[in-house]
Amino acid sequence: MAAPVASKAGSAGTTSKPPFPELDFRSGARVEELNKLIQEFTKHDQREYDDQRALEIHTAKDFIFSMLGMVQKLDQKLPVANEYLLLSGGVREGVVDIDLDELNVYARGTDYDMDFTLLVPALKLHDRNQPVTLDMRHSALCHSWLSLRLFDEGTISKWKDCCTIVDHINGATNYFFSPTKVADWFYESISIVLSEIQKKPQRGMPKVEKVEKNGTIISIILGVGSSRMLYDIVPVVSFKGWPAVAQSWLMENHFWDGKITEEEVISGFYLVPACSYKGKKDNEWRLSFARSEVQLKKCISSSLMQAYQACKAIIIKLLSRPKAISPYHLRSMMLWACDRLPASYLAQEDYAAHFLLGLIDDLQHCLVNKMCPNYFIPQCNMLEHLSEDTVMLHARKLSSVRSDPAEHLRTAIEHVKAANRLTLELQRRGSTTSIPSPQSDGGDTNQPDDRLAKKLQQLVTENPGKSISVFINPDDVTRPHFRIDDKFF
């Protein structure tokens, strides 16, 4: 092969300059440095769990499920064989679309080490093959009232004390399932059960450090050994199938086409206890597609997820006052970006910095235009109720991030490192007094515990950030019944 011909510049004795490092035009930050900062944030944010921590996670989960079994037995209101959806990350992390302004502030490291959201169906409508039509005559888009006329007389009799009653001119009485009354009942029932459990503490039982009602969710912080786990428990109404109001969304092209089946995406949805800005809190529920989002998450590249997590950490701190933007808004924008951009572009492993900057730009664009469509019901604008002053205040804050993303990433890294240091300090202090597992007699850990701990560690390390669907029968809480995506354990 012939040698390449030298250019004129080369023959003149000049040396060619090395390629200039890729820069972010707006801030001047080096893209390579931003990528490294995002990787560092991910390393500290996604910690690996040892056998002991994995066993503590399992012990806390079993305690929560046993407690819910006892709640069911109190007055038989909850379905006997229920299906829960367990999501990694608390409500404050944006795993479900619930308003954050009624929630107490909890901080990782200070208040808890790990957080989960558990959706617990109070009612189930699981026998429908056609699109589900909801009563949206009184509600804003993406919200609905729920009449107990859809259920049998036994269900109405059990739940009528958790309903608002509307008498019609023709003399008929309609019972509307009330999210606030259901949440009140749920909190009271959980409090009764926990009080009974604590009267007869068993060896290895988690310590209940906090039980609080935050709006319509119940937040429980458990201490297990040297771990503190936050469970945000949300009473919901569970449906199989797909709501008619979101039927047109299925007709569009989406990023997940060909990667997962439509049946997986539309297997079910929920009503969560949250109302619209001008809605009636006692009657109005919000549609949630958390089950579908678990499936869609499988189709999102790791580099985009890393950028999303880093961006979320930045905005949670920066946009906390006044509470107008939640991480769920950012999640919706990420899903829209997946539909808008080529899959080959989003799959680039070294593009996390580009994705982070793009998410910040998208969020700022949504604020300036006061427009953030719900991913599943695009005609619903999730920012419609905000004032001009509020959106411009947050847009200006985001402008400061966009001007120096590296500095805000460093701050996010310091926050997560500080939280981890607090957790490690608690572990060190508690190492000599850690609670033995319920199966242990305080002596040597037996072989089944070893196997369980190793199995749980493998699940946690192999499925970082994935959501877990749990199937439980309150009459049998002796066996694990959980699923990570499509795998059962």
Tab-separated table of C-alpha atoms in Angstrom:
chain	number	residue	atom	x	y	z
A	1	MET	CA	0.000	0.000	0.000
A	2	ALA	CA	1.348	3.413	-0.870
A	3	ALA	CA	2.267	5.776	1.902
A	4	PRO	CA	-0.167	8.673	2.373
A	5	VAL	CA	0.824	11.854	0.596
A	6	ALA	CA	1.872	14.622	2.978
A	7	SER	CA	-0.220	17.756	2.949
A	8	LYS	CA	1.215	21.116	1.978
A	9	ALA	CA	1.172	22.215	5.573
A	10	GLY	CA	3.034	19.077	6.601
A	11	SER	CA	5.658	19.557	3.865
A	12	ALA	CA	6.217	23.080	5.053
A	13	GLY	CA	7.341	21.700	8.406
A	14	THR	CA	4.317	22.722	10.471
A	15	THR	CA	2.677	20.270	12.880
A	16	SER	CA	-1.097	19.731	12.865
A	17	LYS	CA	-2.912	20.752	16.074
A	18	PRO	CA	-4.555	18.026	18.163
A	19	PRO	CA	-8.337	17.943	17.876
A	20	PHE	CA	-9.938	20.475	20.209
A	21	PRO	CA	-11.744	18.904	23.194
A	22	GLU	CA	-15.513	18.792	22.784
A	23	LEU	CA	-17.093	21.676	24.672
A	24	ASP	CA	-20.611	22.580	25.716
A	25	PHE	CA	-21.307	25.775	23.757
A	26	ARG	CA	-23.426	27.390	26.495
A	27	SER	CA	-21.195	26.820	29.532
A	28	GLY	CA	-17.802	26.090	28.016
A	29	ALA	CA	-17.622	22.904	30.105
A	30	ARG	CA	-15.647	20.011	28.679
A	31	VAL	CA	-17.995	17.204	27.715
A	32	GLU	CA	-15.407	14.642	28.812
A	33	GLU	CA	-15.312	16.192	32.300
A	34	LEU	CA	-19.111	16.188	32.544
A	35	ASN	CA	-19.169	12.512	31.564
A	36	LYS	CA	-16.653	11.714	34.311
A	37	LEU	CA	-18.675	13.656	36.892
A	38	ILE	CA	-21.862	11.788	35.913
A	39	GLN	CA	-20.007	8.475	36.238
A	40	GLU	CA	-18.742	9.507	39.674
A	41	PHE	CA	-22.246	10.484	40.762
A	42	THR	CA	-23.586	7.120	39.537
A	43	LYS	CA	-20.874	5.245	41.435
A	44	HIS	CA	-21.824	6.896	44.740
A	45	ASP	CA	-25.583	6.906	44.075
A	46	GLN	CA	-25.844	3.205	43.202
A	47	ARG	CA	-24.184	1.412	46.065
A	48	GLU	CA	-23.539	-2.306	46.172
A	49	TYR	CA	-25.097	-4.179	49.069
A	50	ASP	CA	-23.330	-6.889	51.014
A	51	ASP	CA	-25.033	-10.034	52.307
A	52	GLN	CA	-26.048	-8.404	55.576
A	53	ARG	CA	-27.674	-5.392	53.883
A	54	ALA	CA	-29.489	-7.650	51.408
A	55	LEU	CA	-30.867	-9.703	54.277
A	56	GLU	CA	-31.992	-6.527	56.067
A	57	ILE	CA	-33.850	-5.406	52.924
A	58	HIS	CA	-35.608	-8.773	52.810
A	59	THR	CA	-36.470	-8.628	56.529
A	60	ALA	CA	-38.026	-5.156	56.152
A	61	LYS	CA	-40.018	-6.256	53.106
A	62	ASP	CA	-41.386	-9.283	54.918
A	63	PHE	CA	-42.353	-7.110	57.888
A	64	ILE	CA	-44.275	-4.678	55.665
A	65	PHE	CA	-46.117	-7.477	53.873
A	66	SER	CA	-46.960	-9.249	57.125
A	67	MET	CA	-48.274	-5.952	58.496
A	68	LEU	CA	-50.502	-5.487	55.427
A	69	GLY	CA	-51.809	-9.031	55.862
A	70	MET	CA	-52.848	-8.087	59.388
A	71	VAL	CA	-54.493	-4.898	58.089
A	72	GLN	CA	-56.554	-7.044	55.725
A	73	LYS	CA	-57.689	-9.236	58.597
A	74	LEU	CA	-58.815	-6.255	60.699
A	75	ASP	CA	-62.019	-5.605	58.772
A	76	GLN	CA	-61.604	-7.592	55.532
A	77	LYS	CA	-61.625	-4.425	53.444
A	78	LEU	CA	-58.475	-5.152	51.445
A	79	PRO	CA	-58.607	-7.931	48.824
A	80	VAL	CA	-57.657	-11.288	50.354
A	81	ALA	CA	-55.075	-12.204	47.704
A	82	ASN	CA	-53.636	-8.851	46.733
A	83	GLU	CA	-51.093	-7.791	44.131
A	84	TYR	CA	-48.722	-5.036	45.190
A	85	LEU	CA	-46.331	-3.025	43.040
A	86	LEU	CA	-43.047	-2.309	44.821
A	87	LEU	CA	-40.969	0.451	43.256
A	88	SER	CA	-37.401	1.342	44.152
A	89	GLY	CA	-37.356	4.982	45.240
A	90	GLY	CA	-39.799	6.887	47.422
A	91	VAL	CA	-42.643	9.144	46.283
A	92	ARG	CA	-40.310	12.148	46.640
A	93	GLU	CA	-38.108	10.554	43.968
A	94	GLY	CA	-40.893	10.894	41.398
A	95	VAL	CA	-41.661	7.200	40.963
A	96	VAL	CA	-45.384	8.041	40.909
A	97	ASP	CA	-47.202	11.235	40.003
A	98	ILE	CA	-48.253	12.500	43.427
A	99	ASP	CA	-47.994	16.110	44.586
A	100	LEU	CA	-45.057	16.687	46.882
A	101	ASP	CA	-46.281	19.831	48.639
A	102	GLU	CA	-48.092	17.839	51.359
A	103	LEU	CA	-45.130	15.568	52.139
A	104	ASN	CA	-42.722	16.023	55.008
A	105	VAL	CA	-39.110	16.395	53.931
A	106	TYR	CA	-37.004	13.280	54.494
A	107	ALA	CA	-33.314	13.177	53.589
A	108	ARG	CA	-31.291	10.153	52.592
A	109	GLY	CA	-28.500	9.608	55.078
A	110	THR	CA	-30.197	11.705	57.751
A	111	ASP	CA	-33.593	9.949	57.901
A	112	TYR	CA	-33.194	6.792	55.819
A	113	ASP	CA	-30.695	4.804	53.761
A	114	MET	CA	-32.972	3.212	51.160
A	115	ASP	CA	-36.452	4.165	49.979
A	116	PHE	CA	-39.305	2.312	48.322
A	117	THR	CA	-42.854	3.031	47.169
A	118	LEU	CA	-45.492	0.342	47.618
A	119	LEU	CA	-48.791	0.592	45.736
A	120	VAL	CA	-51.456	-1.336	47.671
A	121	PRO	CA	-54.789	-1.915	45.883
A	122	ALA	CA	-57.770	-1.168	48.110
A	123	LEU	CA	-60.066	-2.135	45.238
A	124	LYS	CA	-59.414	-4.166	42.085
A	125	LEU	CA	-61.244	-4.210	38.768
A	126	HIS	CA	-59.507	-7.066	37.006
A	127	ASP	CA	-62.124	-8.732	34.812
A	128	ARG	CA	-62.391	-6.342	31.922
A	129	ASN	CA	-61.168	-6.978	28.379
A	130	GLN	CA	-62.477	-3.783	26.817
A	131	PRO	CA	-61.018	-0.273	27.391
A	132	VAL	CA	-61.907	0.954	30.880
A	133	THR	CA	-64.254	3.961	30.880
A	134	LEU	CA	-63.996	6.166	33.953
A	135	ASP	CA	-66.271	8.903	35.296
A	136	MET	CA	-64.357	12.046	34.270
A	137	ARG	CA	-67.332	14.394	34.050
A	138	HIS	CA	-66.401	16.155	37.296
A	139	SER	CA	-62.602	16.077	36.904
A	140	ALA	CA	-59.673	17.642	35.148
A	141	LEU	CA	-57.865	15.607	32.509
A	142	CYS	CA	-55.914	12.623	33.846
A	143	HIS	CA	-58.231	12.473	36.888
A	144	SER	CA	-61.433	10.660	37.715
A	145	TRP	CA	-64.074	10.029	40.332
A	146	LEU	CA	-64.839	6.382	41.105
A	147	SER	CA	-68.388	5.238	41.756
A	148	LEU	CA	-68.856	2.039	43.724
A	149	ARG	CA	-71.724	1.201	41.357
A	150	LEU	CA	-69.055	-0.715	39.429
A	151	PHE	CA	-68.808	-3.154	42.342
A	152	ASP	CA	-71.065	-5.645	44.063
A	153	GLU	CA	-73.214	-4.932	47.132
A	154	GLY	CA	-70.729	-6.601	49.457
A	155	THR	CA	-67.962	-4.233	48.353
A	156	ILE	CA	-70.239	-1.215	48.708
A	157	SER	CA	-71.215	-2.294	52.211
A	158	LYS	CA	-67.552	-2.732	53.242
A	159	TRP	CA	-66.362	0.609	51.873
A	160	LYS	CA	-69.362	2.969	52.197
A	161	ASP	CA	-67.783	4.633	55.258
A	162	CYS	CA	-64.854	5.643	53.006
A	163	CYS	CA	-67.115	7.263	50.407
A	164	THR	CA	-68.713	10.605	49.756
A	165	ILE	CA	-72.443	10.243	49.140
A	166	VAL	CA	-74.329	11.955	46.340
A	167	ASP	CA	-78.133	11.697	46.251
A	168	HIS	CA	-79.726	12.025	42.824
A	169	ILE	CA	-83.063	13.628	42.009
A	170	ASN	CA	-84.548	10.212	41.215
A	171	GLY	CA	-83.818	9.112	44.781
A	172	ALA	CA	-80.832	6.872	43.988
A	173	THR	CA	-77.733	7.143	46.162
A	174	ASN	CA	-74.278	7.070	44.615
A	175	TYR	CA	-71.198	6.271	46.668
A	176	PHE	CA	-67.959	7.813	45.382
A	177	PHE	CA	-64.759	6.223	46.638
A	178	SER	CA	-62.915	8.972	48.542
A	179	PRO	CA	-59.103	9.071	48.343
A	180	THR	CA	-58.827	11.144	51.528
A	181	LYS	CA	-61.144	8.897	53.538
A	182	VAL	CA	-59.408	5.776	52.255
A	183	ALA	CA	-56.036	7.250	53.267
A	184	ASP	CA	-57.416	8.091	56.731
A	185	TRP	CA	-58.734	4.526	57.138
A	186	PHE	CA	-55.455	3.065	55.915
A	187	TYR	CA	-53.359	5.147	58.322
A	188	GLU	CA	-55.601	4.281	61.277
A	189	SER	CA	-55.529	0.571	60.402
A	190	ILE	CA	-51.753	0.503	59.994
A	191	SER	CA	-51.361	2.355	63.309
A	192	ILE	CA	-53.574	-0.202	65.087
A	193	VAL	CA	-51.647	-3.141	63.619
A	194	LEU	CA	-48.234	-1.660	64.415
A	195	SER	CA	-49.374	-0.945	67.970
A	196	GLU	CA	-50.402	-4.588	68.369
A	197	ILE	CA	-47.159	-5.858	66.844
A	198	GLN	CA	-45.054	-3.695	69.141
A	199	LYS	CA	-46.855	-5.044	72.230
A	200	LYS	CA	-45.327	-8.452	71.499
A	201	PRO	CA	-41.941	-7.755	69.922
A	202	GLN	CA	-40.166	-10.754	68.471
A	203	ARG	CA	-36.452	-11.287	68.213
A	204	GLY	CA	-35.090	-9.783	65.011
A	205	MET	CA	-38.216	-7.730	64.323
A	206	PRO	CA	-37.563	-4.381	62.598
A	207	LYS	CA	-37.824	-1.288	64.755
A	208	VAL	CA	-40.551	1.113	63.633
A	209	GLU	CA	-38.783	4.462	63.804
A	210	LYS	CA	-41.462	6.619	62.202
A	211	VAL	CA	-45.047	6.310	60.991
A	212	GLU	CA	-46.519	9.447	59.440
A	213	LYS	CA	-49.425	10.313	57.227
A	214	ASN	CA	-48.169	12.563	54.424
A	215	GLY	CA	-51.244	13.799	52.614
A	216	THR	CA	-52.759	10.582	51.266
A	217	ILE	CA	-49.695	8.353	51.622
A	218	ILE	CA	-48.363	6.619	54.734
A	219	SER	CA	-44.608	6.852	55.287
A	220	ILE	CA	-42.957	4.222	57.485
A	221	ILE	CA	-39.272	4.209	58.372
A	222	LEU	CA	-37.967	0.870	59.661
A	223	GLY	CA	-34.687	0.178	61.393
A	224	VAL	CA	-33.293	-3.265	60.599
A	225	GLY	CA	-29.828	-3.931	61.927
A	226	SER	CA	-27.819	-0.936	60.781
A	227	SER	CA	-30.190	-0.028	57.931
A	228	ARG	CA	-33.079	2.428	57.836
A	229	MET	CA	-35.668	1.882	55.134
A	230	LEU	CA	-38.384	4.286	54.065
A	231	TYR	CA	-41.591	2.781	52.705
A	232	ASP	CA	-44.090	5.186	51.142
A	233	ILE	CA	-47.303	3.140	51.111
A	234	VAL	CA	-49.956	4.369	48.675
A	235	PRO	CA	-53.563	3.080	48.680
A	236	VAL	CA	-54.669	2.714	45.050
A	237	VAL	CA	-57.408	1.316	42.839
A	238	SER	CA	-56.037	-1.300	40.450
A	239	PHE	CA	-57.321	-1.994	36.931
A	240	LYS	CA	-56.449	-4.553	34.326
A	241	GLY	CA	-56.481	-3.273	30.757
A	242	TRP	CA	-56.189	0.299	29.555
A	243	PRO	CA	-58.217	3.493	30.098
A	244	ALA	CA	-60.272	4.717	27.167
A	245	VAL	CA	-58.929	8.270	27.645
A	246	ALA	CA	-55.409	7.024	26.768
A	247	GLN	CA	-56.489	4.853	23.847
A	248	SER	CA	-55.212	7.274	21.182
A	249	TRP	CA	-51.701	7.118	22.660
A	250	LEU	CA	-51.510	3.472	21.556
A	251	MET	CA	-52.009	4.526	17.935
A	252	GLU	CA	-48.764	6.544	17.864
A	253	ASN	CA	-45.231	5.289	17.193
A	254	HIS	CA	-43.087	4.892	20.321
A	255	PHE	CA	-39.488	4.119	21.215
A	256	TRP	CA	-40.460	0.805	22.774
A	257	ASP	CA	-42.096	-0.560	19.615
A	258	GLY	CA	-40.548	-3.927	18.768
A	259	LYS	CA	-38.632	-4.085	22.071
A	260	ILE	CA	-41.505	-5.044	24.344
A	261	THR	CA	-45.022	-6.099	23.431
A	262	GLU	CA	-48.062	-3.858	23.631
A	263	GLU	CA	-49.616	-6.406	25.989
A	264	GLU	CA	-46.772	-5.794	28.465
A	265	VAL	CA	-47.235	-2.026	28.271
A	266	ILE	CA	-51.015	-1.965	28.660
A	267	SER	CA	-51.399	-4.765	31.215
A	268	GLY	CA	-52.882	-2.430	33.835
A	269	PHE	CA	-53.088	1.010	35.406
A	270	TYR	CA	-53.992	2.601	38.739
A	271	LEU	CA	-55.903	5.405	40.333
A	272	VAL	CA	-53.682	7.054	42.962
A	273	PRO	CA	-54.985	9.367	45.709
A	274	ALA	CA	-54.110	12.738	44.192
A	275	CYS	CA	-56.354	15.438	42.805
A	276	SER	CA	-55.912	18.196	40.235
A	277	TYR	CA	-55.099	21.779	41.148
A	278	LYS	CA	-58.772	22.806	41.292
A	279	GLY	CA	-60.206	19.355	41.949
A	280	LYS	CA	-62.204	18.125	44.910
A	281	LYS	CA	-59.721	16.319	47.165
A	282	ASP	CA	-62.369	14.102	48.742
A	283	ASN	CA	-63.459	12.637	45.403
A	284	GLU	CA	-60.777	12.958	42.761
A	285	TRP	CA	-58.160	10.311	41.902
A	286	ARG	CA	-55.264	10.623	39.447
A	287	LEU	CA	-54.512	8.096	36.731
A	288	SER	CA	-51.140	6.403	37.181
A	289	PHE	CA	-49.291	4.269	34.651
A	290	ALA	CA	-46.617	3.063	37.054
A	291	ARG	CA	-46.963	-0.550	35.878
A	292	SER	CA	-46.358	0.506	32.263
A	293	GLU	CA	-43.417	2.696	33.253
A	294	VAL	CA	-41.711	-0.327	34.824
A	295	GLN	CA	-41.843	-1.982	31.403
A	296	LEU	CA	-40.748	1.101	29.455
A	297	LYS	CA	-37.752	1.529	31.729
A	298	LYS	CA	-36.320	-1.694	30.292
A	299	CYS	CA	-35.965	0.073	26.911
A	300	ILE	CA	-34.034	3.124	28.175
A	301	SER	CA	-30.257	3.108	27.754
A	302	SER	CA	-28.012	3.093	30.817
A	303	SER	CA	-26.319	6.348	29.777
A	304	LEU	CA	-29.664	8.163	29.541
A	305	MET	CA	-30.731	6.724	32.907
A	306	GLN	CA	-27.470	7.935	34.463
A	307	ALA	CA	-28.075	11.428	33.076
A	308	TYR	CA	-31.662	11.348	34.344
A	309	GLN	CA	-30.600	10.328	37.866
A	310	ALA	CA	-27.939	13.058	37.983
A	311	CYS	CA	-30.358	15.685	36.656
A	312	LYS	CA	-32.985	14.577	39.167
A	313	ALA	CA	-30.522	14.991	42.036
A	314	ILE	CA	-29.786	18.530	40.878
A	315	ILE	CA	-33.390	19.670	40.484
A	316	ILE	CA	-34.639	18.095	43.728
A	317	LYS	CA	-32.299	20.416	45.635
A	318	LEU	CA	-32.540	23.454	43.371
A	319	LEU	CA	-36.274	23.560	42.615
A	320	SER	CA	-37.613	22.551	46.025
A	321	ARG	CA	-39.137	25.959	46.860
A	322	PRO	CA	-41.799	26.679	45.863
A	323	LYS	CA	-42.753	23.077	45.058
A	324	ALA	CA	-43.829	23.229	41.442
A	325	ILE	CA	-41.573	20.805	39.588
A	326	SER	CA	-41.291	17.192	40.687
A	327	PRO	CA	-38.955	14.463	39.453
A	328	TYR	CA	-42.005	12.921	37.785
A	329	HIS	CA	-42.085	15.861	35.367
A	330	LEU	CA	-38.478	15.109	34.461
A	331	ARG	CA	-39.324	11.434	33.972
A	332	SER	CA	-42.099	12.404	31.541
A	333	MET	CA	-39.700	14.615	29.593
A	334	MET	CA	-37.221	11.753	29.364
A	335	LEU	CA	-39.911	9.460	27.906
A	336	TRP	CA	-40.857	12.114	25.351
A	337	ALA	CA	-37.169	12.470	24.431
A	338	CYS	CA	-36.989	8.714	23.846
A	339	ASP	CA	-39.865	9.018	21.355
A	340	ARG	CA	-38.332	12.085	19.687
A	341	LEU	CA	-34.685	11.023	19.253
A	342	PRO	CA	-33.159	8.110	17.301
A	343	ALA	CA	-32.540	4.982	19.362
A	344	SER	CA	-29.002	4.727	17.942
A	345	TYR	CA	-28.223	8.191	19.349
A	346	LEU	CA	-29.686	7.450	22.784
A	347	ALA	CA	-27.736	4.185	22.946
A	348	GLN	CA	-24.342	5.940	22.831
A	349	GLU	CA	-22.505	4.985	26.019
A	350	ASP	CA	-20.372	8.147	26.201
A	351	TYR	CA	-23.236	10.613	25.603
A	352	ALA	CA	-24.434	10.951	29.210
A	353	ALA	CA	-23.251	14.584	29.303
A	354	HIS	CA	-25.219	15.413	26.134
A	355	PHE	CA	-28.297	13.783	27.643
A	356	LEU	CA	-27.929	15.685	30.928
A	357	LEU	CA	-27.625	19.031	29.145
A	358	GLY	CA	-30.574	18.101	26.929
A	359	LEU	CA	-32.782	17.231	29.898
A	360	ILE	CA	-31.974	20.581	31.529
A	361	ASP	CA	-32.783	22.355	28.255
A	362	ASP	CA	-36.037	20.402	27.935
A	363	LEU	CA	-37.092	21.248	31.473
A	364	GLN	CA	-36.314	24.916	30.982
A	365	HIS	CA	-38.243	24.907	27.700
A	366	CYS	CA	-41.248	23.340	29.434
A	367	LEU	CA	-41.137	25.959	32.187
A	368	VAL	CA	-40.824	28.948	29.873
A	369	ASN	CA	-43.753	27.667	27.805
A	370	LYS	CA	-45.640	26.375	30.874
A	371	MET	CA	-46.218	23.136	29.042
A	372	CYS	CA	-45.371	19.570	30.100
A	373	PRO	CA	-47.677	16.977	28.491
A	374	ASN	CA	-48.379	13.763	30.367
A	375	TYR	CA	-46.639	11.005	28.398
A	376	PHE	CA	-49.670	8.711	28.279
A	377	ILE	CA	-52.371	11.409	28.026
A	378	PRO	CA	-50.656	14.213	26.049
A	379	GLN	CA	-53.683	16.478	26.148
A	380	CYS	CA	-53.083	16.797	29.910
A	381	ASN	CA	-50.633	19.654	30.602
A	382	MET	CA	-49.036	18.971	33.987
A	383	LEU	CA	-47.790	22.569	34.366
A	384	GLU	CA	-51.003	24.336	33.363
A	385	HIS	CA	-51.850	25.460	36.914
A	386	LEU	CA	-48.534	27.191	37.670
A	387	SER	CA	-48.299	30.968	37.864
A	388	GLU	CA	-46.066	32.946	35.513
A	389	ASP	CA	-43.934	34.082	38.460
A	390	THR	CA	-43.318	30.511	39.601
A	391	VAL	CA	-42.318	29.136	36.203
A	392	MET	CA	-39.998	32.070	35.511
A	393	LEU	CA	-38.374	31.744	38.939
A	394	HIS	CA	-37.580	28.071	38.278
A	395	ALA	CA	-36.506	28.782	34.694
A	396	ARG	CA	-33.976	31.317	35.989
A	397	LYS	CA	-32.676	28.781	38.524
A	398	LEU	CA	-32.223	26.250	35.734
A	399	SER	CA	-30.397	28.893	33.702
A	400	SER	CA	-27.761	28.997	36.443
A	401	VAL	CA	-27.374	25.204	36.187
A	402	ARG	CA	-27.038	25.401	32.415
A	403	SER	CA	-24.338	28.054	32.775
A	404	ASP	CA	-22.200	25.832	35.035
A	405	PRO	CA	-23.373	22.195	34.945
A	406	ALA	CA	-20.031	20.886	36.231
A	407	GLU	CA	-20.318	22.827	39.480
A	408	HIS	CA	-23.877	21.628	40.102
A	409	LEU	CA	-22.808	18.053	39.396
A	410	ARG	CA	-19.992	18.397	41.934
A	411	THR	CA	-22.517	19.652	44.490
A	412	ALA	CA	-24.800	16.656	43.775
A	413	ILE	CA	-21.826	14.331	44.208
A	414	GLU	CA	-20.948	15.911	47.556
A	415	HIS	CA	-24.550	15.535	48.737
A	416	VAL	CA	-24.704	11.822	47.886
A	417	LYS	CA	-21.248	11.216	49.379
A	418	ALA	CA	-22.329	12.979	52.577
A	419	ALA	CA	-25.473	10.820	52.734
A	420	ASN	CA	-23.364	7.691	52.283
A	421	ARG	CA	-20.987	8.814	55.043
A	422	LEU	CA	-23.925	9.242	57.419
A	423	THR	CA	-25.138	5.756	56.527
A	424	LEU	CA	-21.693	4.229	57.081
A	425	GLU	CA	-21.353	6.025	60.414
A	426	LEU	CA	-24.688	4.601	61.536
A	427	GLN	CA	-23.570	1.142	60.416
A	428	ARG	CA	-20.359	1.444	62.410
A	429	ARG	CA	-22.224	2.583	65.506
A	430	GLY	CA	-24.773	-0.190	65.136
A	431	SER	CA	-22.390	-2.980	64.177
A	432	THR	CA	-22.039	-4.216	67.751
A	433	THR	CA	-25.793	-4.114	68.429
A	434	SER	CA	-27.233	-5.015	65.054
A	435	ILE	CA	-30.511	-6.905	65.083
A	436	PRO	CA	-30.170	-10.586	64.149
A	437	SER	CA	-32.382	-11.839	61.371
A	438	PRO	CA	-35.772	-13.300	62.351
A	439	GLN	CA	-34.566	-16.789	61.387
A	440	SER	CA	-31.440	-16.512	63.526
A	441	ASP	CA	-31.169	-17.474	67.174
A	442	GLY	CA	-28.404	-14.961	67.744
A	443	GLY	CA	-25.655	-17.520	67.250
A	444	ASP	CA	-24.086	-18.610	63.990
A	445	THR	CA	-26.143	-17.760	60.953
A	446	ASN	CA	-27.679	-20.919	59.597
A	447	GLN	CA	-27.159	-22.168	56.069
A	448	PRO	CA	-30.607	-21.174	54.661
A	449	ASP	CA	-29.933	-17.550	55.720
A	450	ASP	CA	-26.590	-17.660	53.934
A	451	ARG	CA	-28.224	-18.845	50.753
A	452	LEU	CA	-31.004	-16.276	51.042
A	453	ALA	CA	-28.566	-13.431	51.642
A	454	LYS	CA	-26.434	-14.438	48.654
A	455	LYS	CA	-29.493	-14.767	46.457
A	456	LEU	CA	-30.795	-11.353	47.519
A	457	GLN	CA	-27.395	-9.758	47.010
A	458	GLN	CA	-27.320	-11.180	43.499
A	459	LEU	CA	-30.814	-9.790	42.774
A	460	VAL	CA	-29.883	-6.324	44.028
A	461	THR	CA	-26.552	-6.113	42.197
A	462	GLU	CA	-27.915	-7.530	38.947
A	463	ASN	CA	-30.998	-5.317	38.888
A	464	PRO	CA	-29.934	-1.830	39.999
A	465	GLY	CA	-32.834	0.614	40.065
A	466	LYS	CA	-35.363	-1.904	38.759
A	467	SER	CA	-38.883	-2.085	40.088
A	468	ILE	CA	-40.291	-5.148	41.779
A	469	SER	CA	-43.835	-6.455	41.470
A	470	VAL	CA	-44.929	-8.407	44.513
A	471	PHE	CA	-47.646	-11.050	44.772
A	472	ILE	CA	-48.644	-11.855	48.341
A	473	ASN	CA	-51.352	-13.747	50.136
A	474	PRO	CA	-51.824	-12.392	53.673
A	475	ASP	CA	-52.541	-15.931	54.861
A	476	ASP	CA	-49.109	-17.074	53.687
A	477	VAL	CA	-46.243	-14.665	54.328
A	478	THR	CA	-43.651	-17.399	54.843
A	479	ARG	CA	-42.366	-17.459	51.257
A	480	PRO	CA	-40.911	-14.737	49.028
A	481	HIS	CA	-43.345	-13.827	46.234
A	482	PHE	CA	-41.600	-11.091	44.317
A	483	ARG	CA	-40.791	-10.410	40.682
A	484	ILE	CA	-38.099	-8.200	39.170
A	485	ASP	CA	-39.462	-7.294	35.732
A	486	ASP	CA	-40.361	-10.725	34.307
A	487	LYS	CA	-38.388	-12.946	36.683
A	488	PHE	CA	-40.033	-14.588	39.704
A	489	PHE	CA	-38.314	-15.451	43.022
